[in-house]
């Protein structure tokens, strides 16, 4: 150990490179806070401190562990100086008070990190120590692994851990620039380590440098570094480019890419709308986001994006299908599901987004019939939300015109809605596997007695707004996963308190459990009027609401969030009375009732009986299935043997004349040989084949104890039969003819039986069983087992050339 | 054709046989001629029900083999090959070191058959006319008279054929192929059966003219005698020291019988797969990387003819691939030339051929595969 820790210029380079790599990798943490400089600058100091202390300690040839210890001490003192200088003695020497203060600072940081979603606002600088401590620990580990014990590849583990943190916490990953920089640094770190290891084997002799030139040390590195550069840059470039070039377009790829880089405190960036929602809502300052000039006298609900996929952890935008022809520069297609007959009014509007509102999604009312926006914005046909298709393009400062409709469907229309087509129904009622039964039961209880899907939806909305006893509060931590929603919907302590996110997500989830196509929309709720026809949406207007699909109308907005927040407004159609035909009539026409969007109602007793019988029948089905499977297994077991017998029968039946009988006999013997794994070469003459076969004959009767156990002498009768068969076959194949009456089918079959018996007698017991139950000849009939030799010296294309060549030689 | 030319052949010359002194075979050719035509027709007519013919053939060949084996101890396969060549109307090249019984074999074969036999000892000064015959001026009749050479016999034993000059060799070889002799513009046909048994000594090559490939191709088969096994050699000592075993040899067949047998052999059926097999072997020799010169079409022809004879001797009126396989090495190997690389690494044509024959699949298996 001591001998290895001498200091060379390479150690110096490696130490600094390790520090640099650590810091560049930690750049991935910048999206954690709105002002990343608050911890990145101290971290740079920390990394350098680790490197410098390491270099110094190694220069006096301390063992690696001692070096690490020294570094830990120095870094600890430095941290303590930063965090608790007041309590420490002379600002440097730790005292119990300073230690307590340090622990307190870290705890406070942890608490802040719990209560804020990333990025943590600049108003909470208590958050930084956590990152500084963690980053310093990473720097220490990397330095120890890469320089101390000279295993740079191992240093990848702490680096990977540091890199994973933002990737897993922040939805959308890390900018590719940061990834590439970190990857290149790490690869160079490895290359440096490898070069050092290589020089341990002695130096390369080059033309210019003499072998005794001790001062060199650069020469061997050239080749190493050249290859390292090539490999490193290629690998990094591939890692960055390949995902981009792949044909799928994930909404989070570019959205995530742009999110991290904007460090200025005033920006309102939207990548995952739901994640940003809470932060923007609780932010102290109400930032103006969008100014709308519209002909609509009462604009509201400006939609940013649609979260149409629920995976149990969160509602997320599903992958968007945005071919280039779906550019938002003119008329847009009819919104899905909407047919004429729904009352609507059309308005034109001009929207101007402020410079501080950065979003990958274009805020638009729903439904929009035409839109002209500068840049490359594309829409997805099913969600009709608009996403930036150009990297780095956001809404900041954007100004665009659109024409939109305000639909006023009636409750009757919605109640009579046609069922959703499968293309809408399947993705929008999809639920993860582990939805708690509580949610389903609650949904069923709340909507009990409602006849149509629409009435169920209205009942759900009513449940959230009035009946359920929910309270609107921003105090609640964000989250819309299954567990969050379960807590929100539950009845225990801290339940039924939340803000729009939970309300919208819960209603959509419960809608899905009832089979209503549902999704969550995120956007602005209601603007403030600043001039006659000009309104301003601010960040405090951000909102989430559920949308549900009803055939004939399309996606319809609901408002489960209590009036305390939304100002009492619910969509008018949810309060209308549904004109209803008398229930008796509906009862008498169950088929009609079950069609359309009505729910087929069955008598509870009947339903229970059905369930009961379903239970027994399912048990019976299991029994039947297992019996069937068993039968199938038995059949499968029997199949090869039966097939083999069938093959034999058909073979004999197909033969009509002596020649056919003999050929059939020979093939039967050949197949039996294959079954018994007796070697068989069909390239030799019949006599040779028969001779080889007779070698594996076994004795069939034990009357003569002195006789041979195997071979032609073991069963003379069978050998004679085989020779008879061979002779007949030779005549059948090579003589002019095999006259009728030369032999009889019975004779041939008798000879075959003798041969087969002798062959079986000569085989092992296991082979016999296999031949009976799993005959291999069936495989060779399929062309699997037996080689079909097309080669041989007689065929082949090169032959003529070769002959010509050898003749001209 | 047979009759007209055969008439010009003096019987007296048949008796000038250097091997069989004082043998009463003078009338045999006459008998043979008289029965020739009828037996050939009969052979063809009975081709379909060849059982009786094959029995005859088997009996006669069995007698001849027994007769030969009285002299040549312990070499049944050589005797059989000599018979096969005789019955398939070919010529035999016996190649081996001196003293293993090459000449003895040919003499034994010749002696076993009651027909004209001549032996020509090839020497460097042997002239073509010594082989074919010469026209000399008869002072009495004042006319040129043709005196037939050594080739005019049913069985011609050409001893040490490689010692003669190429000119003489080619004179002999022309006769072998054409079965006729042309002297001074007159063509003389040779009697049937006509078989040349040439012997050749592969060592002591000094002062010899090795047969070129083109001429070797005319021999149907080449056989090496090989040394006898110990027991056979001891038995040989017993029989050969007392008296010359050839003296006790009685003819067991005559020329007319042999002609009949050749006819029977011609009737043997060669099925299409067997033909394909023979051609496949020849083709394989032409494509082998080890062989510079492959088998000629004449070689294929010889192979099939020999296989027919072999099948007939085995009592079959159809050829098996086994027959072809068995004879391939003896019929083909002397026609092949190995490449320089192969011969440098010690590969003989026989070895290369054995490998090729082992690699050529049976015609049936190929039919099954397709």
Short mmCIF file of N, CA, C and O in Angstrom, two decimals, chain A residues 663 682-688 727 730-731 733-736 788-789 791-796 799-800 802-803 806-807 809, chain B residues 48 267 269 271 273-274 280 284 286-289 292 316-322 325 339 341 359-362 364-366:
data_model
loop_
_atom_site.label_atom_id
_atom_site.label_comp_id
_atom_site.label_asym_id
_atom_site.label_seq_id
_atom_site.Cartn_x
_atom_site.Cartn_y
_atom_site.Cartn_z
N UNK A 663 -40.46 -52.00 -50.04
CA UNK A 663 -40.00 -50.64 -49.71
C UNK A 663 -40.60 -50.20 -48.37
O UNK A 663 -39.92 -49.62 -47.53
N UNK A 682 -27.95 -43.92 -44.46
CA UNK A 682 -28.66 -44.28 -45.68
C UNK A 682 -27.86 -43.91 -46.92
O UNK A 682 -28.39 -43.88 -48.02
N UNK A 683 -26.60 -43.63 -46.75
CA UNK A 683 -25.78 -43.34 -47.91
C UNK A 683 -25.03 -44.58 -48.38
O UNK A 683 -24.40 -44.56 -49.43
N UNK A 684 -25.05 -45.61 -47.58
CA UNK A 684 -24.33 -46.81 -47.98
C UNK A 684 -25.29 -47.73 -48.73
O UNK A 684 -26.49 -47.48 -48.80
N UNK A 685 -24.75 -48.81 -49.27
CA UNK A 685 -25.60 -49.72 -50.02
C UNK A 685 -26.49 -50.50 -49.06
O UNK A 685 -26.26 -50.53 -47.85
N UNK A 686 -27.50 -51.13 -49.64
CA UNK A 686 -28.47 -51.84 -48.81
C UNK A 686 -27.78 -52.93 -48.00
O UNK A 686 -28.06 -53.12 -46.82
N UNK A 687 -26.85 -53.62 -48.65
CA UNK A 687 -26.19 -54.72 -47.94
C UNK A 687 -25.40 -54.19 -46.75
O UNK A 687 -25.44 -54.76 -45.66
N UNK A 688 -24.69 -53.08 -46.98
CA UNK A 688 -23.91 -52.54 -45.86
C UNK A 688 -24.84 -52.10 -44.75
O UNK A 688 -24.57 -52.31 -43.57
N UNK A 727 -32.52 -58.82 -49.96
CA UNK A 727 -32.49 -59.38 -51.30
C UNK A 727 -33.70 -58.95 -52.11
O UNK A 727 -33.58 -58.54 -53.28
N UNK A 730 -33.36 -55.35 -53.08
CA UNK A 730 -32.41 -55.17 -54.18
C UNK A 730 -33.07 -55.52 -55.51
O UNK A 730 -32.91 -54.80 -56.49
N UNK A 731 -33.82 -56.60 -55.48
CA UNK A 731 -34.50 -56.96 -56.72
C UNK A 731 -35.54 -55.91 -57.10
O UNK A 731 -35.69 -55.56 -58.26
N UNK A 733 -35.43 -52.84 -56.45
CA UNK A 733 -34.86 -51.56 -56.87
C UNK A 733 -34.02 -51.70 -58.13
O UNK A 733 -34.00 -50.79 -58.95
N UNK A 734 -33.29 -52.81 -58.26
CA UNK A 734 -32.27 -52.83 -59.30
C UNK A 734 -32.55 -53.85 -60.41
O UNK A 734 -31.96 -53.74 -61.46
N UNK A 735 -33.40 -54.83 -60.14
CA UNK A 735 -33.69 -55.79 -61.20
C UNK A 735 -34.72 -55.21 -62.14
O UNK A 735 -35.30 -54.15 -61.88
N UNK A 736 -34.95 -55.93 -63.23
CA UNK A 736 -35.92 -55.41 -64.20
C UNK A 736 -37.29 -55.26 -63.56
O UNK A 736 -37.96 -54.27 -63.73
N UNK A 788 -30.57 -34.11 -44.41
CA UNK A 788 -30.80 -34.40 -45.82
C UNK A 788 -29.56 -33.92 -46.52
O UNK A 788 -29.36 -32.74 -46.73
N UNK A 789 -28.75 -34.87 -46.85
CA UNK A 789 -27.44 -34.51 -47.35
C UNK A 789 -27.53 -34.14 -48.81
O UNK A 789 -27.76 -34.96 -49.68
N UNK A 791 -25.07 -32.40 -50.10
CA UNK A 791 -23.67 -32.19 -50.51
C UNK A 791 -23.13 -33.41 -51.21
O UNK A 791 -23.70 -33.90 -52.14
N UNK A 792 -22.04 -33.91 -50.71
CA UNK A 792 -21.42 -35.03 -51.40
C UNK A 792 -20.62 -34.51 -52.57
O UNK A 792 -20.87 -33.40 -53.07
N UNK A 793 -19.67 -35.27 -52.99
CA UNK A 793 -18.77 -34.76 -54.01
C UNK A 793 -19.45 -34.61 -55.36
O UNK A 793 -18.92 -33.97 -56.24
N UNK A 794 -20.64 -35.20 -55.55
CA UNK A 794 -21.21 -35.18 -56.87
C UNK A 794 -21.92 -33.88 -57.16
O UNK A 794 -22.06 -33.50 -58.31
N UNK A 795 -22.36 -33.21 -56.15
CA UNK A 795 -23.06 -31.96 -56.40
C UNK A 795 -22.19 -30.81 -55.95
O UNK A 795 -21.14 -31.00 -55.37
N UNK A 796 -22.65 -29.65 -56.19
CA UNK A 796 -21.85 -28.48 -55.81
C UNK A 796 -21.49 -27.72 -57.07
O UNK A 796 -21.26 -28.29 -58.13
N UNK A 799 -17.61 -27.43 -58.74
CA UNK A 799 -16.95 -28.58 -59.31
C UNK A 799 -16.42 -28.37 -60.71
O UNK A 799 -15.31 -28.76 -61.03
N UNK A 800 -17.22 -27.76 -61.54
CA UNK A 800 -16.81 -27.60 -62.92
C UNK A 800 -15.56 -26.73 -63.01
O UNK A 800 -14.58 -27.06 -63.67
N UNK A 802 -13.40 -26.27 -60.78
CA UNK A 802 -12.25 -26.97 -60.23
C UNK A 802 -11.71 -27.93 -61.28
O UNK A 802 -10.51 -28.04 -61.48
N UNK A 803 -12.60 -28.64 -61.98
CA UNK A 803 -12.14 -29.57 -63.00
C UNK A 803 -11.38 -28.83 -64.08
O UNK A 803 -10.30 -29.25 -64.50
N UNK A 806 -8.07 -27.82 -62.76
CA UNK A 806 -7.09 -28.87 -62.60
C UNK A 806 -6.64 -29.40 -63.97
O UNK A 806 -5.54 -29.90 -64.12
N UNK A 807 -7.52 -29.24 -64.96
CA UNK A 807 -7.09 -29.70 -66.28
C UNK A 807 -6.13 -28.73 -66.93
O UNK A 807 -5.29 -29.12 -67.72
N UNK A 809 -4.01 -27.06 -65.39
CA UNK A 809 -2.80 -26.91 -64.61
C UNK A 809 -1.59 -27.49 -65.34
O UNK A 809 -1.71 -28.50 -66.02
N UNK B 48 -34.78 -62.94 -70.80
CA UNK B 48 -35.76 -62.62 -69.78
C UNK B 48 -35.78 -63.66 -68.68
O UNK B 48 -35.91 -63.32 -67.51
N UNK B 267 -26.46 -59.37 -71.20
CA UNK B 267 -27.89 -59.26 -70.94
C UNK B 267 -28.20 -58.78 -69.52
O UNK B 267 -29.37 -58.55 -69.21
N UNK B 269 -29.05 -56.74 -66.46
CA UNK B 269 -29.79 -55.48 -66.42
C UNK B 269 -29.11 -54.48 -65.49
O UNK B 269 -28.75 -54.81 -64.36
N UNK B 271 -29.97 -51.05 -63.75
CA UNK B 271 -31.08 -50.12 -63.48
C UNK B 271 -30.56 -48.68 -63.49
O UNK B 271 -29.36 -48.43 -63.37
N UNK B 273 -30.84 -46.20 -61.28
CA UNK B 273 -30.09 -45.71 -60.12
C UNK B 273 -28.64 -46.16 -60.12
O UNK B 273 -27.75 -45.39 -59.74
N UNK B 274 -28.41 -47.41 -60.59
CA UNK B 274 -27.03 -47.90 -60.61
C UNK B 274 -26.22 -47.13 -61.63
O UNK B 274 -25.06 -46.77 -61.39
N UNK B 280 -21.96 -40.96 -60.97
CA UNK B 280 -21.63 -40.09 -59.83
C UNK B 280 -20.21 -40.33 -59.36
O UNK B 280 -19.48 -39.38 -59.05
N UNK B 284 -17.32 -37.61 -59.52
CA UNK B 284 -16.63 -37.23 -58.29
C UNK B 284 -15.12 -37.27 -58.49
O UNK B 284 -14.40 -36.41 -57.96
N UNK B 286 -13.61 -36.60 -61.16
CA UNK B 286 -13.22 -35.43 -61.96
C UNK B 286 -13.22 -34.16 -61.14
O UNK B 286 -12.57 -33.19 -61.48
N UNK B 287 -13.98 -34.17 -60.06
CA UNK B 287 -14.07 -32.94 -59.26
C UNK B 287 -13.20 -32.98 -58.02
O UNK B 287 -13.13 -31.99 -57.30
N UNK B 288 -12.59 -34.09 -57.78
CA UNK B 288 -11.80 -34.20 -56.56
C UNK B 288 -10.60 -33.25 -56.63
O UNK B 288 -9.97 -33.09 -57.67
N UNK B 289 -10.31 -32.65 -55.49
CA UNK B 289 -9.18 -31.73 -55.43
C UNK B 289 -7.85 -32.48 -55.48
O UNK B 289 -6.82 -31.90 -55.77
N UNK B 292 -5.68 -34.93 -60.47
CA UNK B 292 -5.46 -34.03 -61.59
C UNK B 292 -6.27 -34.51 -62.78
O UNK B 292 -6.84 -33.73 -63.52
N UNK B 316 -26.68 -63.12 -60.44
CA UNK B 316 -27.78 -62.17 -60.55
C UNK B 316 -27.92 -61.70 -61.98
O UNK B 316 -26.91 -61.58 -62.68
N UNK B 317 -29.10 -61.42 -62.42
CA UNK B 317 -29.25 -60.83 -63.76
C UNK B 317 -29.51 -59.33 -63.63
O UNK B 317 -30.11 -58.72 -64.49
N UNK B 318 -29.09 -58.73 -62.54
CA UNK B 318 -29.19 -57.28 -62.37
C UNK B 318 -27.98 -56.83 -61.56
O UNK B 318 -27.43 -57.59 -60.75
N UNK B 319 -27.58 -55.62 -61.78
CA UNK B 319 -26.38 -55.09 -61.13
C UNK B 319 -26.80 -54.35 -59.86
O UNK B 319 -27.79 -53.63 -59.85
N UNK B 320 -26.03 -54.55 -58.83
CA UNK B 320 -26.26 -53.82 -57.58
C UNK B 320 -25.23 -52.70 -57.46
O UNK B 320 -24.14 -52.80 -58.02
N UNK B 321 -25.56 -51.68 -56.70
CA UNK B 321 -24.53 -50.67 -56.43
C UNK B 321 -23.30 -51.29 -55.77
O UNK B 321 -22.19 -50.81 -55.96
N UNK B 322 -23.53 -52.37 -55.04
CA UNK B 322 -22.40 -53.03 -54.38
C UNK B 322 -21.37 -53.50 -55.41
O UNK B 322 -20.16 -53.41 -55.16
N UNK B 325 -19.47 -50.53 -56.52
CA UNK B 325 -18.61 -50.06 -55.44
C UNK B 325 -17.37 -50.95 -55.31
O UNK B 325 -16.25 -50.47 -55.16
N UNK B 339 -2.79 -35.00 -58.07
CA UNK B 339 -2.13 -33.70 -58.21
C UNK B 339 -0.77 -33.76 -57.51
O UNK B 339 -0.50 -34.66 -56.71
N UNK B 341 0.39 -31.85 -55.23
CA UNK B 341 0.29 -31.69 -53.78
C UNK B 341 -0.08 -33.02 -53.12
O UNK B 341 0.50 -33.41 -52.11
N UNK B 359 -17.56 -41.57 -50.20
CA UNK B 359 -18.32 -40.32 -50.02
C UNK B 359 -19.50 -40.19 -50.96
O UNK B 359 -20.39 -39.38 -50.71
N UNK B 360 -19.52 -40.97 -52.02
CA UNK B 360 -20.63 -40.81 -52.98
C UNK B 360 -21.84 -41.54 -52.41
O UNK B 360 -21.77 -42.73 -52.11
N UNK B 361 -22.94 -40.82 -52.22
CA UNK B 361 -24.11 -41.47 -51.62
C UNK B 361 -24.78 -42.43 -52.60
O UNK B 361 -24.64 -42.30 -53.81
N UNK B 362 -25.50 -43.36 -52.01
CA UNK B 362 -26.25 -44.29 -52.82
C UNK B 362 -27.32 -43.55 -53.61
O UNK B 362 -27.87 -42.56 -53.14
N UNK B 364 -30.34 -44.28 -54.08
CA UNK B 364 -31.65 -44.28 -53.41
C UNK B 364 -31.75 -43.15 -52.39
O UNK B 364 -32.75 -42.47 -52.31
N UNK B 365 -30.67 -43.00 -51.65
CA UNK B 365 -30.75 -41.99 -50.59
C UNK B 365 -30.92 -40.61 -51.21
O UNK B 365 -31.59 -39.76 -50.66
N UNK B 366 -30.33 -40.42 -52.36
CA UNK B 366 -30.50 -39.11 -52.98
C UNK B 366 -31.92 -38.95 -53.50
O UNK B 366 -32.50 -37.88 -53.39
#
